[in-house]
Amino acid sequence: MSSEPSTASNLPPVAPEVLAEAVENLTARLRKKLDAAIAGCAAGARPGEDGGVTVRFGDDALVTLRPGPGGAVTTAEQATCTCLLAPRCLHRAAVLGAAPLADPEDLSAPDGADVPAPDRAADPAAAGPGVAPGPGAGAGPGTAGGFVPGPVSGSVPGSAPESGSGAKPAAGSASGTTSGSLPGPRSGSGASGTAPAAGPASVLGAGTEPGPDAEVLTAAQLRAACALWRAAAEALAAGVTAGGAVVQAELLRAAHTARLAGLPRAEAATLRVVRGLRAARERSGGHRLADLTAAFRELLHTAGLLASGTAGGPALTGTVRRAYQPGGSLRVYGLCREPVLSATGYGGVVTHLLAADGARYSVSDVRPGGLARARGAGSASVALGGAALDHAGLARGGLRIAGATVSADGRLGAGRGVQATPLRGVPWTEEPAASLFARPAAESVAGRLADRDADPEGAEPALIGCEVIVVGAAGEDLLVREVRADAPLLRLRAAHPHPELPHTANLRRIAAHPGLLLRVLGRPDLDRAATLRPLAVGPVPGARHTLRLPEEWLGRADLGYDVLQGGHFPPGTAAAPSAAEGPDVLADSPLWRVRRLLESGVAGGRRAVAEAARTAEPRTAFGPLRRAGFATAAELATALAAEADRRPRDVFGRLTDPSPDGYARAWLAASTHLAAAERSLVAASWAWGEARDSGEARTR
C-alpha cells in the first residue's frame, strides 16, 4: 500500500481528463516538444496566491494551478497561462503533465457516502447476447470502426506448470486462467491473410458464452473498452522509451471514456500503467519494471475481456466508488496499524480490526499530506461514530458499533447514523485474535492464492499470522522459520521500505537476535517465494527467549509506528535454527527467460523484443524451458518474439499491417501464462518442507 512519492509532489494532483484535454489541444509540432518541456516543471513550481501554485516560463508565460477544495485540479479553468496561445499552449500542458495524477476515488464523495451504480439503461445495441462481434468480425456494434479483440476458445495445452517444474499447479492456475481470458487475434492479418503466430500464441478460436454472473455491456461500454485496448496496445508497442506524454495522454483519454461508460476498474488499471510509465521515465526510486509489467498485463486483460463481450459484472467492470451497506451492530477488536503512503501525495493510516466471528474490518484515514501525514496519522483521532479513540488506541482496543456501514472489502464507513463506543482491547493470546496463529502459514497462504486465482486483480491478500524463530538477516530482509515440523525458511520483507518509516529498522534490530521467538502478523507477498510483509510482531506465549514489550502495548508492536529498543529484547542468546534453505523454486526456475523477454518489451517496446529475436535462435534461447518441462512457456515466448519481428511490407516498402494488436495479444498470452505458472511456484515454496519430506518418504 506504499510507494515512493512522485518527484512532482510540490505540484497539486491533476484529474486525468484535464491533462488529456490539454495534450489533445496541442498541435503536432508542440506535441513533439512536450516531453522536453515537462522536465524541470516540478522543480520550478512556487506557491502562488489563494493557495495556487505557479510555474514561470521565461518573461511572458506564467502558468498557475488553482486546486479546488479537494486539493486537486479538476477542471480546465483551474489551470491558466498568461501566454498568447493559452489555453492551447505548451506551457500549460507541460505543467499539467508534470503534476501527479489524482485518483478518481479521491475526487469523489467521502468515505461512507453511498454512490449509485452506473446507469445501465436499456440500450438497443446491448439488448441481447449478440452485442459483441465474434473473432475476426472486425468492427461490431459500437466499435466506431475499431478492432474488437475476439474471445478465447479454451485453454492452452499444457498451460499449467508441467511435471518437470518441481511444483504442483495451484487451483485455477495457468490452464484455468488462460481459458476465456485473452483477446483473440483477427483473421486475415498480415500479408498472407493468415493469423500470425499460429499455435499457443494465438490462444483463440470460437467465442465463449458469457458466464452466469456476466452483464450485457452497453454499446458505450464496448466502444470505451475497444478504445482502451487500442491505446494500451499502442503504449505496449512503444514501451517506456517512447511512452512519453502524448502516449500517456492517449491512455488517459481512453481511461476517462471508460469511467464515463461505467468501467472504473478499467480506468484504475490504466492509471496504474500511466503512473508506472511516468516513474520509469523519471527514473524514480520507487519504480519497479516488474510492477509496470504486471500493470500492463492487468490493463490488457481487462480491456480485452470487456471488448470481447464475453465477461462483465461488478467483478470486472467495478464500481464507481466503494459502496457502503448497512452492517448492523458490530463488536470489533484492533489488530495493528499500517501506514499508507501513495505516489499521488496522499498519506495516512489503516487500522485493521477483527470481529468475534473472525470477519475482517478496517478503518482508514488517508488524506493529502504525503509522508508527514502517514507518520502523524498513526496517533490521529478516529472519525467513526464519535468514538473518543485515536488510531493507536483502536489498534490495541476495540469498538462496539451501532448502525455500522461496511464496504465489500470490510472498510467501515463514517456515516451520520453510526455510533461507536470504545471497548477493552483483546491480546493476541485470546480469541478472536488467537485463531489467526492457529493454522500453519502454508494453509493460510493457500487460501489467499485461491482468492487471487478467482480474482487475479482483486484486493490485497488478507493478513495471516504465524509463530516463527529468527534465523538471521539476508540483506535488508529477515530470515525466519515457522515453529512447526517441516517448515520452510520464510523471508520477512519490510511492508513499507521508505527510510522515514521504521519497518526496515525494526527488522534489522530483530535480525540481531537469532533464536528469538516471535508472533508475526503480516500480508503474504504472492509474487515472491515464501515471503511475508510483516505489519506487527508480538511475543510467543510461554517462551523464554521472546520479546518483552511494555504492558500498554498489549503484547504487540506495530512495525510501521512503534520503534523496538534494546530493552524490548531478552538478555543473552538462544540457539538459532539452521539457515539451510531449500531451492527457491521461483528464482531458480528457467521462467526468468520469459520474464526478461516480457520486461524488455515493456522497457524498450516492440523493437526491443524483435531485436532479442534476431540475436539468438528462439528455439535455442528457450531450450532450457522445454528441458525443465515448461514447453508451453517456451512456445508462447517464441511466438511473441516472432510476432514482434513480423512487419510485413508491400512492394513499396510500406507496412501492410501497422496495428500492434497481434503483438499485444502475443505479449498478453505469454504474460498471463507466466503469472499463472509463478503463482503455482509460489504456492509450492510455502509448502517446500512438506513436499521435500513427502518425496523422501516415497523414495524410502
XYZ file of C-alpha atoms in Angstrom:
700
model
C 0.000 0.000 0.000
C 3.012 2.200 -0.031
C 5.024 3.652 -2.836
C 7.624 6.301 -3.355
C 6.213 9.777 -3.716
C 6.484 11.361 -7.104
C 9.113 13.983 -7.768
C 6.194 16.231 -8.734
C 4.778 16.234 -5.202
C 5.183 20.048 -4.976
C 2.508 20.357 -7.680
C -1.146 19.622 -6.850
C -2.709 16.427 -8.258
C -4.472 16.819 -11.603
C -7.562 14.959 -12.788
C -6.598 12.659 -15.700
C -9.198 14.123 -18.079
C -7.826 17.660 -17.599
C -4.355 16.567 -18.693
C -5.702 14.520 -21.608
C -7.666 17.504 -22.914
C -4.664 19.817 -22.637
C -2.454 17.470 -24.667
C -5.183 16.883 -27.249
C -5.431 20.638 -27.871
C -1.750 20.889 -28.806
C -0.615 20.968 -32.412
C 1.549 18.159 -33.774
C 4.616 20.421 -33.631
C 4.067 21.257 -29.960
C 3.441 17.637 -29.034
C 6.956 16.768 -30.166
C 8.318 19.298 -27.656
C 6.110 18.286 -24.748
C 8.386 15.740 -23.048
C 11.303 18.183 -23.009
C 9.075 20.955 -21.658
C 7.805 18.781 -18.809
C 11.323 18.217 -17.449
C 12.028 20.701 -14.694
C 8.464 21.974 -14.289
C 8.058 20.474 -10.822
C 11.332 21.975 -9.603
C 10.237 25.411 -10.818
C 6.901 25.373 -9.002
C 6.374 28.136 -6.460
C 3.488 28.914 -4.081
C 1.101 31.476 -5.549
C -1.834 33.495 -4.349
C -5.050 31.951 -2.997
C -3.362 28.604 -2.372
C -2.321 28.161 -6.003
C 0.985 27.037 -7.494
C 2.828 28.924 -10.250
C 5.494 27.882 -12.770
C 7.247 30.533 -14.865
C 8.443 30.045 -18.451
C 10.621 32.992 -19.397
C 9.282 36.522 -19.002
C 5.958 36.232 -20.797
C 4.461 32.917 -19.643
C 3.259 32.175 -16.119
C 1.218 29.010 -15.520
C -0.990 28.965 -12.431
C -2.713 25.919 -10.961
C -5.535 26.674 -8.526
C -6.694 23.390 -6.961
C -10.255 23.015 -5.752
C -11.448 22.257 -2.207
C -10.264 18.658 -2.501
C -6.698 19.764 -3.205
C -6.708 18.699 -6.879
C -7.106 20.432 -10.238
C -10.375 19.014 -11.528
C -11.430 21.469 -14.275
C -9.638 23.117 -17.170
C -10.391 26.583 -15.759
C -8.217 25.846 -12.722
C -5.101 25.756 -14.933
C -4.268 29.042 -16.685
C -1.353 30.530 -18.611
C -0.558 34.162 -19.485
C 0.899 33.472 -22.957
C -0.944 34.376 -26.169
C -1.615 30.750 -27.174
C -3.344 29.819 -23.917
C -5.155 27.580 -23.215
C -3.796 25.652 -26.234
C -0.203 26.311 -25.240
C 2.786 24.128 -24.495
C 3.434 25.745 -21.091
C 0.066 24.827 -19.618
C 0.177 21.241 -20.944
C 3.743 20.801 -19.640
C 2.862 21.857 -16.093
C -0.219 19.640 -16.077
C 1.918 16.781 -17.389
C 4.455 17.265 -14.601
C 1.824 17.192 -11.843
C 0.857 13.881 -10.218
C -2.337 12.199 -11.364
C -5.244 12.355 -8.941
C -7.106 9.175 -8.072
C -10.726 9.428 -9.238
C -11.829 7.895 -5.935
C -10.122 10.719 -4.055
C -12.056 13.267 -6.137
C -15.477 11.868 -5.256
C -17.571 11.718 -2.107
C -16.001 10.976 1.289
C -15.867 7.510 2.808
C -19.197 6.203 3.872
C -21.242 8.022 1.237
C -23.356 5.749 -0.893
C -22.887 6.263 -4.607
C -25.439 4.838 -7.031
C -24.305 2.261 -9.513
C -23.618 3.441 -13.066
C -26.703 3.861 -15.175
C -27.334 0.743 -17.223
C -30.475 1.831 -19.003
C -31.700 -0.353 -21.797
C -29.609 0.062 -24.910
C -30.764 -1.319 -28.258
C -27.223 -2.354 -29.112
C -26.860 -4.216 -25.822
C -30.224 -5.945 -25.729
C -29.000 -9.449 -26.370
C -26.046 -11.801 -26.324
C -25.072 -10.768 -29.825
C -23.785 -7.411 -28.653
C -20.180 -8.376 -29.216
C -18.786 -9.442 -32.581
C -17.133 -12.785 -32.944
C -13.480 -13.315 -33.668
C -12.364 -11.876 -36.925
C -15.587 -9.979 -37.382
C -13.857 -6.628 -37.465
C -15.904 -3.681 -36.307
C -19.067 -4.504 -34.467
C -21.809 -2.556 -32.771
C -20.415 0.432 -31.032
C -16.832 -0.046 -32.146
C -16.650 3.039 -34.325
C -14.859 1.039 -36.934
C -12.219 -0.161 -34.470
C -10.946 -3.610 -33.658
C -12.710 -5.704 -31.035
C -10.445 -8.369 -29.510
C -12.087 -11.726 -30.019
C -12.937 -14.142 -27.220
C -10.959 -17.248 -26.398
C -11.930 -20.762 -27.264
C -10.228 -22.646 -24.495
C -7.079 -23.255 -22.551
C -3.614 -23.569 -23.945
C -2.421 -27.155 -23.918
C -0.079 -27.623 -21.009
C -0.642 -24.126 -19.749
C -0.136 -25.137 -16.130
C 3.400 -25.793 -14.895
C 4.383 -29.210 -16.149
C 5.522 -32.112 -14.047
C 9.162 -31.223 -14.519
C 8.778 -27.812 -12.938
C 9.110 -29.011 -9.385
C 5.764 -27.599 -8.306
C 2.191 -28.742 -8.347
C -0.274 -26.477 -10.124
C -2.396 -24.393 -7.799
C -6.131 -24.275 -8.187
C -7.081 -22.064 -11.058
C -3.546 -21.845 -12.374
C -2.495 -21.330 -15.935
C -4.925 -23.709 -17.548
C -7.856 -22.047 -15.887
C -6.503 -18.548 -16.119
C -5.834 -18.514 -19.819
C -9.143 -20.027 -20.803
C -11.665 -17.405 -21.671
C -9.444 -14.567 -20.576
C -7.457 -13.404 -23.574
C -8.428 -11.281 -26.550
C -8.328 -13.217 -29.779
C -6.479 -12.376 -32.987
C -8.009 -11.135 -36.151
C -8.268 -13.369 -39.124
C -6.565 -12.203 -42.244
C -3.813 -10.213 -40.562
C -0.504 -9.970 -42.275
C 0.369 -10.088 -45.924
C -0.529 -13.717 -46.396
C -4.006 -13.329 -44.952
C -3.453 -15.869 -42.163
C -3.388 -15.280 -38.455
C 0.132 -14.598 -37.211
C 1.893 -16.606 -34.566
C -0.242 -19.694 -35.017
C -0.217 -22.144 -32.179
C -0.091 -21.356 -28.482
C 0.409 -17.630 -29.007
C -2.944 -17.306 -30.676
C -4.856 -18.822 -27.751
C -8.134 -18.389 -29.614
C -10.897 -19.785 -31.653
C -14.647 -19.731 -31.366
C -16.278 -17.347 -28.935
C -17.273 -18.290 -25.437
C -20.623 -17.663 -23.852
C -20.828 -15.129 -21.029
C -20.769 -16.652 -17.557
C -23.830 -16.723 -15.287
C -22.689 -13.557 -13.470
C -21.787 -11.632 -16.610
C -23.695 -8.497 -17.508
C -24.535 -7.402 -21.023
C -22.336 -4.436 -21.794
C -23.838 -1.386 -23.415
C -22.652 -0.055 -26.759
C -20.913 2.817 -24.967
C -19.030 0.379 -22.763
C -17.964 -1.679 -25.766
C -16.711 1.452 -27.542
C -14.799 2.505 -24.427
C -13.272 -0.961 -23.994
C -12.185 -1.134 -27.639
C -10.620 2.330 -27.440
C -8.830 1.329 -24.255
C -7.499 -1.851 -25.865
C -6.135 0.119 -28.828
C -4.483 2.713 -26.582
C -2.968 0.017 -24.351
C -1.651 -1.938 -27.339
C -0.031 1.210 -28.761
C 1.546 2.033 -25.385
C 2.885 -1.508 -25.025
C 4.392 -1.429 -28.505
C 6.025 1.935 -27.720
C 7.422 0.873 -24.337
C 8.929 3.157 -21.728
C 11.437 4.649 -24.171
C 8.717 6.006 -26.474
C 5.883 6.194 -23.926
C 6.074 9.939 -23.383
C 3.395 12.469 -22.530
C 1.500 12.034 -25.808
C 1.183 8.257 -25.415
C 0.187 8.740 -21.786
C -2.449 11.295 -22.782
C -3.991 8.791 -25.202
C -4.247 6.321 -22.346
C -5.768 8.952 -20.063
C -8.347 9.931 -22.668
C -9.344 6.273 -23.064
C -9.434 5.899 -19.266
C -11.778 8.854 -18.884
C -14.062 7.435 -21.569
C -14.094 4.129 -19.681
C -15.082 5.908 -16.472
C -17.926 7.760 -18.173
C -19.131 4.436 -19.575
C -19.229 2.873 -16.098
C -15.946 0.891 -16.258
C -13.991 2.250 -13.273
C -11.888 -0.882 -12.870
C -10.548 -0.475 -16.391
C -9.863 3.179 -15.648
C -7.946 2.298 -12.480
C -5.821 -0.215 -14.396
C -4.992 2.458 -16.975
C -3.946 4.980 -14.334
C -1.575 2.407 -12.836
C 0.079 1.984 -16.226
C 0.415 5.738 -16.743
C 1.929 6.215 -13.294
C 4.317 3.354 -13.976
C 5.400 4.889 -17.286
C 5.994 8.208 -15.558
C 8.033 6.673 -12.761
C 10.126 4.703 -15.246
C 10.855 7.740 -17.418
C 11.688 9.841 -14.345
C 13.911 7.021 -13.028
C 12.057 7.239 -9.743
C 13.472 5.292 -6.829
C 10.115 3.593 -6.317
C 9.914 2.303 -9.900
C 9.998 -1.448 -10.490
C 9.836 -2.772 -14.027
C 8.061 -5.888 -12.720
C 5.250 -3.710 -11.338
C 4.806 -1.923 -14.665
C 4.780 -5.273 -16.471
C 2.026 -6.513 -14.151
C 0.087 -3.279 -14.684
C 0.206 -3.735 -18.474
C -0.975 -7.331 -18.091
C -3.924 -6.259 -15.960
C -4.886 -3.466 -18.346
C -4.744 -5.611 -21.480
C -6.543 -8.473 -19.756
C -9.353 -6.229 -18.505
C -9.746 -4.280 -21.752
C -9.605 -7.436 -23.854
C -12.272 -9.221 -21.856
C -14.576 -6.221 -21.889
C -14.077 -5.560 -25.584
C -14.747 -9.199 -26.462
C -18.131 -9.022 -24.731
C -17.554 -12.392 -23.031
C -17.214 -11.081 -19.477
C -18.699 -8.410 -17.294
C -20.353 -7.900 -13.949
C -19.160 -5.968 -10.896
C -16.037 -8.124 -10.525
C -14.740 -6.845 -13.874
C -16.484 -3.549 -14.505
C -16.036 -2.462 -10.870
C -17.953 0.245 -9.040
C -17.644 3.998 -9.326
C -16.736 4.198 -5.664
C -16.610 1.929 -2.652
C -20.263 1.254 -1.823
C -21.227 1.037 1.846
C -24.062 -1.186 3.007
C -25.752 -1.390 6.434
C -23.794 -3.685 8.733
C -25.963 -3.609 11.839
C -24.281 -3.861 15.238
C -20.641 -4.939 15.403
C -18.023 -5.659 18.049
C -14.546 -5.301 16.569
C -11.082 -5.529 18.120
C -7.856 -3.929 16.923
C -5.050 -5.979 15.386
C -2.495 -3.426 14.180
C -1.916 -0.155 12.309
C -0.469 0.167 8.810
C 0.905 3.424 7.369
C -0.256 4.410 3.877
C 1.875 6.478 1.507
C 0.782 6.898 -2.117
C 2.566 8.224 -5.176
C -0.104 10.909 -5.590
C 0.833 12.699 -2.370
C -1.727 11.056 -0.093
C -0.765 9.694 3.307
C -2.468 8.220 6.328
C -3.140 5.044 8.233
C -5.301 1.923 8.036
C -6.177 0.191 11.301
C -7.008 -3.479 10.875
C -9.812 -4.925 13.006
C -11.228 -8.367 13.735
C -14.767 -9.290 14.789
C -15.700 -12.063 17.207
C -16.764 -14.286 14.293
C -13.426 -13.832 12.506
C -14.657 -11.271 9.954
C -12.015 -8.708 8.912
C -12.673 -4.964 9.017
C -10.601 -1.799 8.747
C -10.785 1.923 9.455
C -8.972 4.208 7.019
C -7.761 7.784 7.408
C -5.982 8.802 4.202
C -5.761 12.416 3.007
C -3.364 14.672 1.092
C -0.158 15.194 3.022
C 2.333 12.538 1.964
C 4.932 11.217 4.381
C 4.232 13.726 7.164
C 0.578 12.708 7.250
C 1.412 8.985 7.122
C 3.631 9.363 10.177
C 1.228 11.571 12.146
C -1.984 9.737 11.311
C -0.991 6.792 13.486
C -1.996 8.804 16.546
C -4.792 10.853 14.933
C -8.357 10.637 16.194
C -10.657 8.015 14.708
C -13.529 9.693 12.864
C -16.082 6.968 13.471
C -19.320 7.462 15.363
C -17.913 9.942 17.858
C -15.620 7.362 19.471
C -13.045 9.053 21.720
C -10.154 6.975 20.382
C -7.104 7.573 18.242
C -5.727 5.002 15.828
C -3.044 3.934 18.314
C -5.740 3.236 20.888
C -8.011 1.496 18.390
C -5.195 -0.820 17.233
C -4.927 -2.070 20.835
C -8.556 -1.596 21.811
C -11.982 -2.240 20.358
C -15.291 -0.708 19.384
C -18.951 -1.523 19.815
C -20.598 -0.045 16.701
C -24.318 0.551 16.204
C -25.676 1.313 12.737
C -22.409 0.314 11.068
C -21.896 0.775 7.333
C -19.475 -1.629 5.657
C -17.994 -1.823 2.156
C -17.432 -5.064 0.274
C -13.768 -5.129 1.308
C -14.551 -4.593 5.005
C -13.955 -0.840 5.200
C -16.063 0.771 7.949
C -17.859 3.953 6.889
C -18.292 7.089 8.979
C -21.910 7.913 8.207
C -24.053 10.215 10.323
C -26.059 7.342 11.786
C -23.004 5.436 13.038
C -22.449 5.307 16.810
C -19.341 3.781 18.390
C -18.344 3.024 21.965
C -14.772 2.036 22.973
C -14.155 -1.482 24.283
C -11.301 -3.117 26.137
C -8.671 -4.476 23.800
C -8.044 -8.186 23.287
C -4.450 -9.500 23.293
C -3.285 -11.860 20.582
C -3.382 -14.715 23.091
C -7.187 -14.511 23.349
C -9.932 -15.073 20.810
C -10.674 -13.943 18.198
C -7.047 -12.900 17.518
C -5.577 -16.211 18.763
C -7.195 -18.123 15.873
C -5.023 -16.200 13.400
C -1.937 -18.025 14.704
C -3.510 -21.488 14.971
C -3.153 -22.519 11.306
C 0.133 -23.236 9.514
C 1.154 -20.374 7.265
C 1.094 -22.634 4.196
C -2.621 -23.336 4.702
C -3.424 -19.643 5.125
C -1.437 -18.706 2.024
C -3.146 -21.440 0.008
C -6.469 -19.733 0.745
C -5.088 -16.348 -0.323
C -3.733 -17.864 -3.547
C -7.141 -19.384 -4.268
C -8.690 -15.930 -3.837
C -6.093 -14.484 -6.222
C -6.859 -17.165 -8.812
C -10.572 -16.366 -8.578
C -9.894 -12.634 -8.933
C -6.318 -12.077 -10.214
C -6.514 -8.293 -9.895
C -8.582 -8.102 -6.736
C -7.794 -6.544 -3.381
C -4.589 -7.146 -1.468
C -4.422 -10.501 0.354
C -5.745 -10.561 3.908
C -3.417 -10.680 6.895
C -2.148 -14.017 8.228
C -0.400 -14.886 11.491
C 2.338 -17.369 12.356
C 4.843 -18.189 15.085
C 8.466 -18.080 13.904
C 12.010 -18.352 15.196
C 14.576 -15.835 13.925
C 17.393 -17.221 11.765
C 19.214 -14.039 10.773
C 19.498 -11.220 8.262
C 19.617 -11.520 4.476
C 20.406 -8.021 3.252
C 17.502 -5.811 4.291
C 15.289 -8.851 4.805
C 14.857 -11.107 7.827
C 15.014 -14.898 7.562
C 12.798 -16.876 9.934
C 11.498 -20.414 10.217
C 7.987 -21.240 11.310
C 7.768 -23.068 14.646
C 6.407 -26.347 13.338
C 7.779 -29.503 11.808
C 8.936 -29.500 8.199
C 8.502 -25.726 7.841
C 10.370 -23.920 5.044
C 12.564 -20.902 5.596
C 10.496 -17.704 5.249
C 11.660 -14.257 4.244
C 10.245 -11.219 6.050
C 10.461 -8.117 3.853
C 9.623 -4.593 5.000
C 5.980 -3.812 4.252
C 6.858 -0.166 3.618
C 10.540 0.343 2.749
C 10.505 4.140 2.984
C 13.529 5.129 5.132
C 11.427 7.546 7.211
C 9.175 4.710 8.362
C 10.558 2.289 10.992
C 9.766 -1.011 9.226
C 13.275 -1.701 7.957
C 14.971 -0.522 11.158
C 12.757 -2.763 13.283
C 13.510 -5.816 11.132
C 17.210 -5.036 11.373
C 17.018 -4.966 15.189
C 15.124 -8.267 15.275
C 17.706 -9.879 12.967
C 20.409 -9.147 15.556
C 18.786 -11.731 17.890
C 18.975 -15.182 16.258
C 16.846 -17.742 18.040
C 14.250 -15.164 19.111
C 10.689 -16.488 19.087
C 8.047 -14.188 17.592
C 4.453 -13.999 16.609
C 4.195 -12.238 13.255
C 1.098 -10.711 11.677
C 1.528 -9.703 8.054
C 0.452 -9.881 4.455
C 1.870 -12.653 2.233
C 3.672 -11.447 -0.865
C 2.085 -13.625 -3.535
C 4.606 -12.535 -6.161
C 7.663 -13.875 -4.311
C 8.617 -17.268 -2.967
C 7.827 -17.769 0.745
C 7.804 -14.039 1.537
C 5.759 -12.242 4.185
C 5.340 -8.476 4.648
C 5.049 -8.108 8.454
C 2.921 -5.341 9.949
C 3.181 -6.253 13.636
C 5.072 -8.626 15.924
C 4.497 -9.905 19.429
C 5.907 -12.359 21.992
C 5.172 -16.080 21.913
C 3.162 -17.124 24.991
C 5.214 -19.196 27.451
C 8.517 -18.772 25.591
C 11.596 -17.589 27.485
C 13.566 -16.089 24.615
C 10.938 -13.789 23.135
C 10.016 -10.106 23.076
C 9.406 -8.173 26.286
C 7.032 -5.396 25.355
C 5.514 -2.711 27.609
C 2.209 -3.636 29.189
C 0.419 -0.740 27.477
C 1.359 -2.169 24.065
C -0.972 -5.108 24.799
C 1.509 -7.703 23.569
C 2.276 -6.396 20.078
C 4.369 -3.779 18.300
C 3.222 -2.054 15.105
C 6.326 -2.146 12.920
C 5.247 0.956 10.995
C 4.896 3.153 14.110
C 6.428 1.547 17.218
C 10.228 1.502 17.470
C 11.767 -1.572 19.088
C 14.547 -0.775 21.562
C 17.188 -2.850 23.316
C 15.033 -3.279 26.403
C 12.333 -4.980 24.358
C 14.617 -7.967 23.690
C 15.577 -10.695 26.184
C 19.100 -10.834 27.561
C 21.562 -13.455 26.395
C 21.384 -15.555 23.254
C 19.446 -18.596 22.161
C 20.139 -21.439 19.806
C 19.261 -20.403 16.262
C 17.911 -22.877 13.727
C 19.896 -23.894 10.701
C 19.899 -21.399 7.874
C 19.938 -24.154 5.281
C 17.401 -23.095 2.706
C 15.818 -25.242 0.083
C 15.849 -24.237 -3.562
C 13.998 -21.076 -4.489
C 11.547 -22.665 -6.900
C 10.731 -19.272 -8.399
C 14.190 -17.727 -8.757
C 15.838 -20.997 -9.777
C 13.307 -21.878 -12.471
C 14.125 -21.008 -16.105
C 10.966 -18.884 -16.261
C 13.239 -15.863 -15.793
C 13.899 -16.058 -19.542
C 10.236 -15.366 -20.285
C 10.096 -12.680 -17.611
C 13.140 -10.941 -19.066
C 11.620 -11.022 -22.563
C 8.341 -9.537 -21.334
C 10.043 -6.837 -19.273
C 12.363 -5.913 -22.128
C 9.241 -5.388 -24.228
C 7.779 -3.073 -21.591
C 11.043 -1.139 -21.262
C 12.069 -0.936 -24.922
C 8.824 -1.638 -26.731
C 8.187 -3.974 -29.612
C 11.541 -3.145 -31.169
C 13.431 -4.490 -28.137
C 11.624 -7.843 -28.339
C 12.273 -8.020 -32.080
C 15.987 -7.386 -31.509
C 16.050 -10.208 -28.978
C 14.517 -12.499 -31.613
C 17.237 -11.610 -34.129
C 20.204 -12.073 -31.801
C 19.504 -15.729 -30.998
C 17.531 -18.596 -32.440
C 14.306 -18.642 -30.349
C 14.236 -22.424 -30.023
C 17.822 -22.358 -28.767
C 17.173 -19.449 -26.400
C 14.146 -21.123 -24.837
C 15.516 -24.665 -24.899
C 16.103 -24.691 -21.106
C 12.386 -24.015 -20.639
C 11.462 -27.121 -22.618
C 14.018 -29.274 -20.829
C 12.590 -28.142 -17.466
C 9.066 -29.053 -18.532
C 7.846 -25.535 -19.400
C 7.084 -26.361 -23.025
C 4.076 -24.044 -23.269
C 6.045 -21.110 -21.837
C 8.721 -21.752 -24.467
C 6.161 -21.816 -27.286
C 4.481 -18.620 -26.114
C 7.818 -16.805 -25.774
C 8.900 -17.999 -29.216
C 5.613 -16.843 -30.735
C 5.964 -13.446 -29.039
C 9.453 -12.943 -30.439
C 8.276 -13.936 -33.912
C 5.248 -11.622 -33.775
C 7.382 -8.701 -32.599
C 9.628 -9.133 -35.634
C 6.726 -9.580 -38.068
C 6.494 -6.330 -40.042
C 5.021 -7.235 -43.462
C 5.527 -4.624 -46.183
C 4.218 -4.150 -49.699
C 6.301 -3.697 -52.841
C 6.777 -0.008 -51.987
C 8.147 -0.763 -48.510
C 5.022 0.371 -46.678
C 3.712 -1.591 -43.694
C 0.682 -3.632 -44.660
C -0.292 -4.308 -41.031
C 0.872 -1.438 -38.758
C -1.572 -2.340 -35.996
C 0.027 -3.549 -32.724
C -2.965 -5.792 -31.900
C -1.257 -9.059 -32.823
C 1.822 -8.143 -30.801
C -0.302 -7.153 -27.788
C -2.186 -10.470 -27.952
C 1.032 -12.487 -28.101
C 2.536 -10.483 -25.221
C -0.610 -10.912 -23.117
C -0.735 -14.668 -23.746
C 2.881 -15.131 -22.614
C 2.425 -12.800 -19.645
C -0.795 -14.481 -18.469
C 0.770 -17.926 -18.628
C 3.885 -16.712 -16.795
C 1.816 -15.180 -13.987
C -0.148 -18.412 -13.519
C 2.997 -20.549 -13.525
C 4.688 -18.278 -10.999
C 1.661 -18.419 -8.701
C 1.931 -22.203 -8.697
C 5.622 -21.994 -7.830
C 4.943 -19.504 -5.034
C 2.376 -21.891 -3.556
C 4.964 -24.683 -3.682
C 7.561 -22.522 -1.910
C 5.375 -22.161 1.193
C 4.985 -25.942 1.475
C 8.505 -26.837 0.372
C 9.361 -28.633 3.614
C 6.287 -30.858 3.360
C 6.891 -31.585 -0.318
C 10.539 -32.430 0.376
C 9.740 -34.866 3.169
C 6.953 -36.474 1.150
C 9.406 -37.045 -1.677
C 11.943 -38.586 0.685
C 9.271 -40.864 2.130
C 8.311 -42.062 -1.332
C 11.990 -42.709 -2.106
C 12.409 -44.819 1.026
